Amino acid sequence: RTQKDWDRIVREMEREELEMEEEERKEEAARGIGIQFDPTSGGPIDPEKLLAASKRGQPIMVFFNLRPAYCPNEKKAAMVLRQLAAALLNGNIKVQSYPVGECRAIFHLQDGQNAWRAKDYLLTRKEVASVTIDQREWLNETEPEEERTEEEDLSIETNRSEL
């Protein structure tokens, strides 16, 4: 290789580095300014909104417990987990789900800002007992339906199909 070849290679590498830096700046600008916090505003400060804004663009894990009635075995727990993940996906919240034990699971979210929307949704579901984000736990206050036996479930499904 000649000196001209090496010079050309160096120029190409410098151009690629500049392009990469430009892309990084654009990505940084696309993420937004970040947290906009004005303590002089005098209005009430919602700590959850502030925390959600601080997690914007960062991956986060949401831990949650299922009520024992909805996870008597691994198969039923996995079915409930798939239903919850699908419902969140319908709400434009993409999660990766990981079962952790019998009645415990983790949802991994790429954008931490959505974790609080996911938490709010999960706490409306009768299957969920509690949700934990960043070592803070929220209990589900909704009353679970009375436990039914499999025979009762089958009779309800049969009655629905007759309608």
C-alpha atoms as a PDB file:
ATOM      1  CA  ARG A   1       0.000   0.000   0.000  1.00  0.00           C
ATOM      2  CA  THR A   2       1.145   3.468  -0.784  1.00  0.00           C
ATOM      3  CA  GLN A   3       0.981   6.582   1.319  1.00  0.00           C
ATOM      4  CA  LYS A   4      -2.000   7.776  -0.759  1.00  0.00           C
ATOM      5  CA  ASP A   5      -3.930   4.634   0.137  1.00  0.00           C
ATOM      6  CA  TRP A   6      -3.225   5.130   3.832  1.00  0.00           C
ATOM      7  CA  ASP A   7      -4.252   8.787   3.644  1.00  0.00           C
ATOM      8  CA  ARG A   8      -7.511   7.812   1.943  1.00  0.00           C
ATOM      9  CA  ILE A   9      -8.225   5.188   4.618  1.00  0.00           C
ATOM     10  CA  VAL A  10      -7.574   7.703   7.412  1.00  0.00           C
ATOM     11  CA  ARG A  11      -9.907  10.280   5.762  1.00  0.00           C
ATOM     12  CA  GLU A  12     -12.660   7.648   5.433  1.00  0.00           C
ATOM     13  CA  MET A  13     -12.281   6.642   9.060  1.00  0.00           C
ATOM     14  CA  GLU A  14     -12.439  10.276  10.208  1.00  0.00           C
ATOM     15  CA  ARG A  15     -15.554  10.840   8.070  1.00  0.00           C
ATOM     16  CA  GLU A  16     -17.212   7.745   9.586  1.00  0.00           C
ATOM     17  CA  GLU A  17     -16.350   8.927  13.099  1.00  0.00           C
ATOM     18  CA  LEU A  18     -17.892  12.334  12.394  1.00  0.00           C
ATOM     19  CA  GLU A  19     -21.029  10.675  11.031  1.00  0.00           C
ATOM     20  CA  MET A  20     -21.270   8.479  14.122  1.00  0.00           C
ATOM     21  CA  GLU A  21     -20.869  11.496  16.415  1.00  0.00           C
ATOM     22  CA  GLU A  22     -23.600  13.303  14.486  1.00  0.00           C
ATOM     23  CA  GLU A  23     -25.925  10.298  14.849  1.00  0.00           C
ATOM     24  CA  GLU A  24     -25.222  10.145  18.591  1.00  0.00           C
ATOM     25  CA  ARG A  25     -26.065  13.849  18.945  1.00  0.00           C
ATOM     26  CA  LYS A  26     -29.315  13.309  17.031  1.00  0.00           C
ATOM     27  CA  GLU A  27     -30.225  10.373  19.277  1.00  0.00           C
ATOM     28  CA  GLU A  28     -29.469  12.444  22.365  1.00  0.00           C
ATOM     29  CA  ALA A  29     -31.693  15.256  21.079  1.00  0.00           C
ATOM     30  CA  ALA A  30     -34.450  12.760  20.241  1.00  0.00           C
ATOM     31  CA  ARG A  31     -34.434  11.526  23.834  1.00  0.00           C
ATOM     32  CA  GLY A  32     -35.441  14.977  24.919  1.00  0.00           C
ATOM     33  CA  ILE A  33     -34.260  17.392  27.485  1.00  0.00           C
ATOM     34  CA  GLY A  34     -34.834  14.980  30.338  1.00  0.00           C
ATOM     35  CA  ILE A  35     -36.463  15.938  33.574  1.00  0.00           C
ATOM     36  CA  GLN A  36     -38.008  19.368  33.666  1.00  0.00           C
ATOM     37  CA  PHE A  37     -38.217  20.198  37.327  1.00  0.00           C
ATOM     38  CA  ASP A  38     -38.977  23.698  38.568  1.00  0.00           C
ATOM     39  CA  PRO A  39     -39.121  23.839  42.379  1.00  0.00           C
ATOM     40  CA  THR A  40     -40.211  27.482  42.231  1.00  0.00           C
ATOM     41  CA  SER A  41     -43.428  26.629  40.380  1.00  0.00           C
ATOM     42  CA  GLY A  42     -45.216  26.301  43.704  1.00  0.00           C
ATOM     43  CA  GLY A  43     -47.512  23.540  42.455  1.00  0.00           C
ATOM     44  CA  PRO A  44     -47.653  20.051  43.895  1.00  0.00           C
ATOM     45  CA  ILE A  45     -44.909  17.729  42.748  1.00  0.00           C
ATOM     46  CA  ASP A  46     -45.904  14.217  41.722  1.00  0.00           C
ATOM     47  CA  PRO A  47     -42.956  12.005  42.699  1.00  0.00           C
ATOM     48  CA  GLU A  48     -44.087   9.161  40.420  1.00  0.00           C
ATOM     49  CA  LYS A  49     -44.103  11.416  37.354  1.00  0.00           C
ATOM     50  CA  LEU A  50     -40.692  12.724  38.314  1.00  0.00           C
ATOM     51  CA  LEU A  51     -39.348   9.196  38.761  1.00  0.00           C
ATOM     52  CA  ALA A  52     -40.899   8.045  35.474  1.00  0.00           C
ATOM     53  CA  ALA A  53     -39.295  10.970  33.655  1.00  0.00           C
ATOM     54  CA  SER A  54     -35.922  10.127  35.188  1.00  0.00           C
ATOM     55  CA  LYS A  55     -36.131   6.580  33.747  1.00  0.00           C
ATOM     56  CA  ARG A  56     -36.961   7.734  30.220  1.00  0.00           C
ATOM     57  CA  GLY A  57     -35.036   5.767  27.604  1.00  0.00           C
ATOM     58  CA  GLN A  58     -33.454   3.449  30.171  1.00  0.00           C
ATOM     59  CA  PRO A  59     -34.255  -0.248  30.512  1.00  0.00           C
ATOM     60  CA  ILE A  60     -36.069  -1.205  33.695  1.00  0.00           C
ATOM     61  CA  MET A  61     -37.488  -4.319  35.328  1.00  0.00           C
ATOM     62  CA  VAL A  62     -40.963  -4.504  36.813  1.00  0.00           C
ATOM     63  CA  PHE A  63     -41.426  -7.318  39.322  1.00  0.00           C
ATOM     64  CA  PHE A  64     -44.892  -8.552  40.183  1.00  0.00           C
ATOM     65  CA  ASN A  65     -46.595 -11.295  42.139  1.00  0.00           C
ATOM     66  CA  LEU A  66     -49.634 -13.219  40.978  1.00  0.00           C
ATOM     67  CA  ARG A  67     -52.349 -14.229  43.388  1.00  0.00           C
ATOM     68  CA  PRO A  68     -52.021 -17.916  44.315  1.00  0.00           C
ATOM     69  CA  ALA A  69     -55.464 -18.738  42.886  1.00  0.00           C
ATOM     70  CA  TYR A  70     -54.206 -17.787  39.398  1.00  0.00           C
ATOM     71  CA  CYS A  71     -50.965 -19.753  39.483  1.00  0.00           C
ATOM     72  CA  PRO A  72     -51.741 -23.224  40.854  1.00  0.00           C
ATOM     73  CA  ASN A  73     -49.238 -24.669  38.399  1.00  0.00           C
ATOM     74  CA  GLU A  74     -46.598 -23.484  35.929  1.00  0.00           C
ATOM     75  CA  LYS A  75     -48.851 -23.868  32.918  1.00  0.00           C
ATOM     76  CA  LYS A  76     -51.599 -21.580  34.261  1.00  0.00           C
ATOM     77  CA  ALA A  77     -49.062 -19.054  35.519  1.00  0.00           C
ATOM     78  CA  ALA A  78     -47.425 -18.960  32.069  1.00  0.00           C
ATOM     79  CA  MET A  79     -50.841 -18.446  30.450  1.00  0.00           C
ATOM     80  CA  VAL A  80     -51.628 -15.504  32.754  1.00  0.00           C
ATOM     81  CA  LEU A  81     -48.181 -14.064  32.070  1.00  0.00           C
ATOM     82  CA  ARG A  82     -48.733 -14.259  28.292  1.00  0.00           C
ATOM     83  CA  GLN A  83     -52.145 -12.594  28.642  1.00  0.00           C
ATOM     84  CA  LEU A  84     -50.725  -9.719  30.668  1.00  0.00           C
ATOM     85  CA  ALA A  85     -47.824  -9.222  28.227  1.00  0.00           C
ATOM     86  CA  ALA A  86     -50.231  -9.254  25.274  1.00  0.00           C
ATOM     87  CA  ALA A  87     -52.515  -6.721  26.946  1.00  0.00           C
ATOM     88  CA  LEU A  88     -49.572  -4.401  27.582  1.00  0.00           C
ATOM     89  CA  LEU A  89     -48.433  -4.806  23.984  1.00  0.00           C
ATOM     90  CA  ASN A  90     -51.922  -3.751  22.870  1.00  0.00           C
ATOM     91  CA  GLY A  91     -51.329  -0.591  24.911  1.00  0.00           C
ATOM     92  CA  ASN A  92     -48.024   0.039  23.052  1.00  0.00           C
ATOM     93  CA  ILE A  93     -45.892  -1.137  25.956  1.00  0.00           C
ATOM     94  CA  LYS A  94     -43.449  -3.769  24.735  1.00  0.00           C
ATOM     95  CA  VAL A  95     -42.265  -6.112  27.464  1.00  0.00           C
ATOM     96  CA  GLN A  96     -40.159  -9.211  27.717  1.00  0.00           C
ATOM     97  CA  SER A  97     -41.527 -11.535  30.360  1.00  0.00           C
ATOM     98  CA  TYR A  98     -39.569 -13.842  32.620  1.00  0.00           C
ATOM     99  CA  PRO A  99     -41.199 -16.143  35.189  1.00  0.00           C
ATOM    100  CA  VAL A 100     -39.356 -16.176  38.514  1.00  0.00           C
ATOM    101  CA  GLY A 101     -40.722 -18.863  40.770  1.00  0.00           C
ATOM    102  CA  GLU A 102     -44.278 -20.105  41.063  1.00  0.00           C
ATOM    103  CA  CYS A 103     -46.256 -16.882  41.359  1.00  0.00           C
ATOM    104  CA  ARG A 104     -43.645 -14.229  40.587  1.00  0.00           C
ATOM    105  CA  ALA A 105     -42.515 -12.732  37.300  1.00  0.00           C
ATOM    106  CA  ILE A 106     -40.487  -9.919  35.773  1.00  0.00           C
ATOM    107  CA  PHE A 107     -41.393  -7.678  32.860  1.00  0.00           C
ATOM    108  CA  HIS A 108     -38.346  -6.087  31.231  1.00  0.00           C
ATOM    109  CA  LEU A 109     -39.106  -2.781  29.482  1.00  0.00           C
ATOM    110  CA  GLN A 110     -36.686  -0.960  27.188  1.00  0.00           C
ATOM    111  CA  ASP A 111     -38.154   2.451  28.062  1.00  0.00           C
ATOM    112  CA  GLY A 112     -38.372   2.869  31.822  1.00  0.00           C
ATOM    113  CA  GLN A 113     -40.891   5.681  31.461  1.00  0.00           C
ATOM    114  CA  ASN A 114     -43.508   3.083  30.480  1.00  0.00           C
ATOM    115  CA  ALA A 115     -42.945   1.106  33.689  1.00  0.00           C
ATOM    116  CA  TRP A 116     -45.410   3.272  35.605  1.00  0.00           C
ATOM    117  CA  ARG A 117     -48.085   2.857  32.926  1.00  0.00           C
ATOM    118  CA  ALA A 118     -47.494  -0.906  33.082  1.00  0.00           C
ATOM    119  CA  LYS A 119     -47.729  -0.784  36.888  1.00  0.00           C
ATOM    120  CA  ASP A 120     -51.023   1.106  36.752  1.00  0.00           C
ATOM    121  CA  TYR A 121     -52.441  -1.465  34.346  1.00  0.00           C
ATOM    122  CA  LEU A 122     -51.177  -4.477  36.297  1.00  0.00           C
ATOM    123  CA  LEU A 123     -52.725  -3.165  39.500  1.00  0.00           C
ATOM    124  CA  THR A 124     -56.151  -3.129  37.833  1.00  0.00           C
ATOM    125  CA  ARG A 125     -55.924  -6.848  37.046  1.00  0.00           C
ATOM    126  CA  LYS A 126     -57.418  -9.328  39.505  1.00  0.00           C
ATOM    127  CA  GLU A 127     -54.593 -11.816  38.850  1.00  0.00           C
ATOM    128  CA  VAL A 128     -51.897  -9.485  40.184  1.00  0.00           C
ATOM    129  CA  ALA A 129     -51.249  -9.246  43.928  1.00  0.00           C
ATOM    130  CA  SER A 130     -48.455  -6.643  43.929  1.00  0.00           C
ATOM    131  CA  VAL A 131     -46.038  -4.756  41.681  1.00  0.00           C
ATOM    132  CA  THR A 132     -42.483  -3.658  42.533  1.00  0.00           C
ATOM    133  CA  ILE A 133     -40.422  -1.044  40.684  1.00  0.00           C
ATOM    134  CA  ASP A 134     -37.080   0.201  42.003  1.00  0.00           C
ATOM    135  CA  GLN A 135     -37.621  -1.488  45.382  1.00  0.00           C
ATOM    136  CA  ARG A 136     -40.977   0.244  45.878  1.00  0.00           C
ATOM    137  CA  GLU A 137     -43.980  -2.044  46.159  1.00  0.00           C
ATOM    138  CA  TRP A 138     -47.624  -1.313  45.368  1.00  0.00           C
ATOM    139  CA  LEU A 139     -50.341  -3.702  46.537  1.00  0.00           C
ATOM    140  CA  ASN A 140     -53.361  -4.461  44.401  1.00  0.00           C
ATOM    141  CA  GLU A 141     -56.434  -3.135  46.195  1.00  0.00           C
ATOM    142  CA  THR A 142     -58.993  -4.761  43.868  1.00  0.00           C
ATOM    143  CA  GLU A 143     -60.862  -7.698  45.288  1.00  0.00           C
ATOM    144  CA  PRO A 144     -60.127 -11.003  43.569  1.00  0.00           C
ATOM    145  CA  GLU A 145     -63.048 -13.023  42.293  1.00  0.00           C
ATOM    146  CA  GLU A 146     -64.022 -15.923  44.465  1.00  0.00           C
ATOM    147  CA  GLU A 147     -62.075 -19.013  43.613  1.00  0.00           C
ATOM    148  CA  ARG A 148     -63.910 -21.430  41.349  1.00  0.00           C
ATOM    149  CA  THR A 149     -63.243 -25.053  40.775  1.00  0.00           C
ATOM    150  CA  GLU A 150     -62.374 -26.389  37.329  1.00  0.00           C
ATOM    151  CA  GLU A 151     -65.872 -27.905  37.086  1.00  0.00           C
ATOM    152  CA  GLU A 152     -67.435 -24.471  37.640  1.00  0.00           C
ATOM    153  CA  ASP A 153     -65.108 -22.964  35.020  1.00  0.00           C
ATOM    154  CA  LEU A 154     -66.145 -25.639  32.527  1.00  0.00           C
ATOM    155  CA  SER A 155     -69.854 -25.085  33.236  1.00  0.00           C
ATOM    156  CA  ILE A 156     -69.453 -21.327  32.720  1.00  0.00           C
ATOM    157  CA  GLU A 157     -67.621 -21.895  29.409  1.00  0.00           C
ATOM    158  CA  THR A 158     -70.335 -24.365  28.311  1.00  0.00           C
ATOM    159  CA  ASN A 159     -73.081 -21.850  29.127  1.00  0.00           C
ATOM    160  CA  ARG A 160     -71.261 -19.149  27.147  1.00  0.00           C
ATOM    161  CA  SER A 161     -70.924 -21.380  24.109  1.00  0.00           C
ATOM    162  CA  GLU A 162     -74.639 -22.151  24.190  1.00  0.00           C
ATOM    163  CA  LEU A 163     -75.493 -18.461  23.928  1.00  0.00           C
END
